[in-house]
Structure formats: structure tokens, C-alpha cells
Amino acid sequence: MSPLLPIVGPVGPGPGAPEATASIITIQKVKLKDQHLTCEFTEQRIQEAPPRAFALTCAEQIHPDLAHRLSRLVPHLCLLTEQLNETPDFWPDTAEELPARFQAFTVTGFSMGKGQSGVTLIGQRALTTGKVLNLTSPYISFDDETDAAYAYAPLLETELSEALAEVEAALRGKCTDYRQLDLFEQSGAASISLVSTRPEA
């Protein structure tokens, strides 16, 4: 795996430029489709620099660490969309995989509030008919201390910060390890034909 990149967006002057320090990334929207990450974010070279907005889709499949962090948001999605009721054993241990009651649910993304002060979760429920029910949670503010606030907002904020860290790592190059076949290596009985094409003048 290649080392993580200090700067994600287009880089300025090339040779002779000062050594790049880690840029500041603020994630706004995250979407996962077919194990590929799409993300809207801003990036600043330094704190005083104006933020630059980017939308990026990763060509590589996400790392299992990111998939795991998104799975930890599933119980929150189920409660917020009133798909499941809380039971004494509702919350899984941090190390274990999600119990069977959550199998039909997935978190496919989220949208952050201004200043990352809240979140809207986006996900799906697989129905017994084979169709998919799209789910969107109400917006949860992490600063809201009213009686109507989500009781597990602090836990959601903690688990979301861990997911954000994995999304940032993905933007900087952390993805699933894969082995590229040698140019002349064939897998099993399958053969690969390579056709050279020249660009038209």
C-alpha cells in the first residue's frame, strides 16, 4: 500500500516547492456505493488559508476499517428511523460484529452539519421481497441539549469521529490491498488479450 498523502487536492508548483505538511480536511458528505467512496470535502494547506472545495470518488475499494466504522453507525440509524426498538442487548460490544438483528441494514453515507456540529445518517434496509428501502435519519445536533434531543448523541458523535478519521485516511490513499497480476501472468485457464492502440493524430 502506498503511504498516505499529505495533500489530497491538486498540488501547486512542483520541483523546488517546500516539503508538504498534512493539509486540513473538513468532510461534508460521504457516500458509499459498490464499496467505492464518494466524498465532498474542503481542504486547507494551512489553518489561515482559504478552504478549497472538492468532490472526489475513489477508484479503489474502501479499506475494511472504513466499512467497520460505518457499520458501527447502523444501530443509530435503526433507532433514529424507528426501524427497531431498543432492547437491553441492543448495543453491540465495540469489538464484535453486528448481531443478526442488524443484518438487513447498512449505512451508505452521511451528511455533516455546518462546522460538523451534527449529522444526518443515510442508509438502506433490505426487504424480504428483495427490494431496498432507503432510509434517512432526522438531523441530529451534537450541541442540542433539549429534552427532545437524541439520547445517544454523544455516542453517535464519538463513533462518527472515528468514521470521519477513516474517511480522511481513504482520501489520503488508504484502501483495500490488492495484488495486480503480472503483465504476462495468466490466472487459471483465462487468457487476456492485449491490443495496442495509437491515438489518432
Short mmCIF file of C-alpha atoms in Angstrom, two decimals:
data_model
loop_
_atom_site.label_atom_id
_atom_site.label_comp_id
_atom_site.label_asym_id
_atom_site.label_seq_id
_atom_site.Cartn_x
_atom_site.Cartn_y
_atom_site.Cartn_z
CA MET A 1 0.00 0.00 0.00
CA SER A 2 1.27 3.46 -0.83
CA PRO A 3 1.94 5.91 2.01
CA LEU A 4 -0.84 8.34 2.89
CA LEU A 5 -0.76 11.63 1.05
CA PRO A 6 -0.20 14.87 2.95
CA ILE A 7 -2.26 16.84 0.41
CA VAL A 8 -5.24 15.40 -1.44
CA GLY A 9 -6.29 18.11 -3.92
CA PRO A 10 -4.26 19.38 -6.88
CA VAL A 11 -0.78 20.43 -5.76
CA GLY A 12 0.78 23.75 -6.80
CA PRO A 13 4.34 24.29 -8.02
CA GLY A 14 6.38 21.14 -8.48
CA PRO A 15 10.16 20.83 -8.03
CA GLY A 16 11.67 23.25 -5.58
CA ALA A 17 8.41 23.66 -3.65
CA PRO A 18 8.68 23.37 0.15
CA GLU A 19 8.02 20.00 1.74
CA ALA A 20 4.26 19.43 2.05
CA THR A 21 2.77 19.26 5.53
CA ALA A 22 -0.52 17.50 6.21
CA SER A 23 -3.40 19.59 4.92
CA ILE A 24 -6.58 20.22 6.94
CA ILE A 25 -9.57 18.27 5.60
CA THR A 26 -13.18 19.02 6.60
CA ILE A 27 -15.59 16.34 5.40
CA GLN A 28 -19.09 17.42 4.42
CA LYS A 29 -20.79 14.49 2.67
CA VAL A 30 -19.89 10.81 2.41
CA LYS A 31 -21.49 8.24 0.13
CA LEU A 32 -20.62 4.59 -0.35
CA LYS A 33 -21.68 2.65 -3.44
CA ASP A 34 -20.37 -0.75 -4.53
CA GLN A 35 -17.54 -0.43 -1.99
CA HIS A 36 -16.35 2.83 -3.57
CA LEU A 37 -16.22 6.07 -1.61
CA THR A 38 -17.56 9.39 -2.89
CA CYS A 39 -16.83 12.39 -0.69
CA GLU A 40 -17.41 16.13 -0.67
CA PHE A 41 -14.86 17.98 1.45
CA THR A 42 -12.83 21.15 1.84
CA GLU A 43 -9.06 21.23 2.19
CA GLN A 44 -6.72 23.89 3.54
CA ARG A 45 -2.94 23.78 3.20
CA ILE A 46 -2.66 25.68 6.49
CA GLN A 47 -5.23 26.95 9.02
CA GLU A 48 -5.03 30.53 7.67
CA ALA A 49 -5.51 29.54 4.02
CA PRO A 50 -8.96 29.76 2.41
CA PRO A 51 -10.64 26.35 2.08
CA ARG A 52 -10.84 24.75 -1.36
CA ALA A 53 -13.89 22.57 -2.13
CA PHE A 54 -13.56 19.14 -3.75
CA ALA A 55 -15.80 16.23 -4.71
CA LEU A 56 -13.86 13.00 -5.13
CA THR A 57 -14.74 9.40 -5.98
CA CYS A 58 -12.10 6.83 -5.07
CA ALA A 59 -11.34 4.31 -7.81
CA GLU A 60 -10.13 1.75 -5.26
CA GLN A 61 -12.43 -0.19 -2.95
CA ILE A 62 -12.64 1.04 0.62
CA HIS A 63 -10.47 -0.44 3.34
CA PRO A 64 -12.23 -2.86 5.75
CA ASP A 65 -11.54 -0.41 8.59
CA LEU A 66 -13.86 2.16 6.98
CA ALA A 67 -16.55 -0.46 6.35
CA HIS A 68 -16.33 -1.47 10.02
CA ARG A 69 -16.63 2.14 11.23
CA LEU A 70 -19.71 2.71 9.06
CA SER A 71 -21.27 -0.49 10.40
CA ARG A 72 -21.00 0.93 13.95
CA LEU A 73 -23.46 3.65 12.87
CA VAL A 74 -26.16 1.11 11.92
CA PRO A 75 -27.76 0.86 15.42
CA HIS A 76 -28.13 4.66 15.45
CA LEU A 77 -29.76 4.60 12.01
CA CYS A 78 -32.20 1.91 13.20
CA LEU A 79 -33.23 3.93 16.27
CA LEU A 80 -33.41 7.31 14.52
CA THR A 81 -35.59 5.96 11.69
CA GLU A 82 -37.70 3.89 14.15
CA GLN A 83 -36.90 0.63 12.35
CA LEU A 84 -36.01 -1.25 15.55
CA ASN A 85 -36.84 -0.78 19.22
CA GLU A 86 -34.11 -0.61 21.79
CA THR A 87 -33.74 -3.76 23.90
CA PRO A 88 -31.42 -4.48 26.86
CA ASP A 89 -28.93 -6.18 24.49
CA PHE A 90 -29.44 -3.71 21.61
CA TRP A 91 -25.96 -2.16 21.63
CA PRO A 92 -23.18 -4.49 20.40
CA ASP A 93 -19.77 -4.55 22.05
CA THR A 94 -17.22 -2.39 20.28
CA ALA A 95 -15.08 -5.34 19.18
CA GLU A 96 -17.84 -7.66 17.95
CA GLU A 97 -19.51 -7.68 14.56
CA LEU A 98 -23.10 -6.51 14.38
CA PRO A 99 -25.67 -9.06 15.63
CA ALA A 100 -28.13 -10.70 13.22
CA ARG A 101 -30.91 -8.21 14.01
CA PHE A 102 -28.92 -5.55 12.12
CA GLN A 103 -28.15 -7.72 9.08
CA ALA A 104 -30.77 -6.13 6.84
CA PHE A 105 -29.43 -2.61 7.50
CA THR A 106 -26.47 -0.70 6.08
CA VAL A 107 -25.22 2.86 6.45
CA THR A 108 -24.38 4.09 2.96
CA GLY A 109 -23.31 7.59 3.92
CA PHE A 110 -23.88 10.69 5.98
CA SER A 111 -24.09 14.45 5.67
CA MET A 112 -22.40 16.71 8.21
CA GLY A 113 -23.91 19.92 9.56
CA LYS A 114 -22.12 23.27 9.45
CA GLY A 115 -18.92 23.11 11.48
CA GLN A 116 -19.52 19.34 11.87
CA SER A 117 -21.93 20.18 14.71
CA GLY A 118 -24.41 17.49 13.70
CA VAL A 119 -25.18 14.74 11.22
CA THR A 120 -27.84 13.13 9.04
CA LEU A 121 -27.34 9.38 8.50
CA ILE A 122 -28.24 7.75 5.19
CA GLY A 123 -28.76 4.03 4.75
CA GLN A 124 -30.83 1.14 3.50
CA ARG A 125 -32.89 -1.76 4.71
CA ALA A 126 -33.07 -4.92 2.59
CA LEU A 127 -36.70 -6.08 2.46
CA THR A 128 -37.86 -9.68 2.33
CA THR A 129 -39.18 -9.00 -1.21
CA GLY A 130 -35.61 -8.39 -2.35
CA LYS A 131 -36.22 -4.67 -2.75
CA VAL A 132 -34.44 -1.94 -0.81
CA LEU A 133 -35.95 0.68 1.49
CA ASN A 134 -33.90 3.88 1.54
CA LEU A 135 -33.58 5.46 4.98
CA THR A 136 -32.63 8.99 6.01
CA SER A 137 -32.41 9.90 9.68
CA PRO A 138 -33.52 13.23 11.10
CA TYR A 139 -30.69 15.71 11.56
CA ILE A 140 -29.03 15.20 14.96
CA SER A 141 -27.29 18.19 16.51
CA PHE A 142 -24.43 17.43 18.88
CA ASP A 143 -24.97 20.77 20.62
CA ASP A 144 -28.71 20.31 21.25
CA GLU A 145 -29.38 19.78 24.95
CA THR A 146 -33.18 19.95 24.86
CA ASP A 147 -35.37 17.14 26.20
CA ALA A 148 -36.25 16.10 22.63
CA ALA A 149 -32.59 15.54 21.74
CA TYR A 150 -31.34 12.11 20.76
CA ALA A 151 -30.27 10.37 23.98
CA TYR A 152 -27.28 8.68 22.32
CA ALA A 153 -25.94 11.81 20.56
CA PRO A 154 -22.60 11.70 22.49
CA LEU A 155 -22.06 8.04 21.48
CA LEU A 156 -23.05 8.86 17.89
CA GLU A 157 -20.60 11.78 17.85
CA THR A 158 -17.77 9.55 19.12
CA GLU A 159 -18.44 6.79 16.58
CA LEU A 160 -18.87 9.34 13.80
CA SER A 161 -15.50 10.94 14.60
CA GLU A 162 -13.87 7.52 14.18
CA ALA A 163 -15.66 7.08 10.83
CA LEU A 164 -14.52 10.57 9.75
CA ALA A 165 -10.92 9.63 10.57
CA GLU A 166 -11.21 6.58 8.29
CA VAL A 167 -12.80 8.66 5.51
CA GLU A 168 -9.90 11.12 5.73
CA ALA A 169 -7.43 8.23 5.60
CA ALA A 170 -9.23 6.95 2.48
CA LEU A 171 -8.94 10.38 0.85
CA ARG A 172 -5.21 10.25 1.58
CA GLY A 173 -4.84 6.83 -0.06
CA LYS A 174 -5.85 4.15 2.47
CA CYS A 175 -7.77 1.49 0.54
CA THR A 176 -8.11 -2.27 0.17
CA ASP A 177 -4.86 -4.06 -0.60
CA TYR A 178 -4.96 -5.84 -3.91
CA ARG A 179 -2.45 -7.78 -5.93
CA GLN A 180 -2.09 -6.78 -9.54
CA LEU A 181 -1.30 -9.68 -11.86
CA ASP A 182 1.96 -9.54 -13.70
CA LEU A 183 1.52 -8.36 -17.30
CA PHE A 184 2.24 -11.82 -18.71
CA GLU A 185 0.76 -13.88 -15.87
CA GLN A 186 -2.49 -15.71 -16.55
CA SER A 187 -4.98 -16.67 -13.90
CA GLY A 188 -6.18 -20.27 -14.31
CA ALA A 189 -7.43 -21.05 -17.81
CA ALA A 190 -8.39 -17.48 -18.55
CA SER A 191 -6.32 -15.65 -21.11
CA ILE A 192 -6.02 -11.90 -21.54
CA SER A 193 -5.61 -10.31 -24.94
CA LEU A 194 -3.76 -7.01 -25.04
CA VAL A 195 -4.42 -4.81 -28.04
CA SER A 196 -2.17 -1.83 -28.67
CA THR A 197 -3.95 1.26 -29.90
CA ARG A 198 -2.44 4.52 -31.04
CA PRO A 199 -4.16 7.84 -30.54
CA GLU A 200 -5.47 9.43 -33.71
CA ALA A 201 -3.50 12.44 -34.89
#
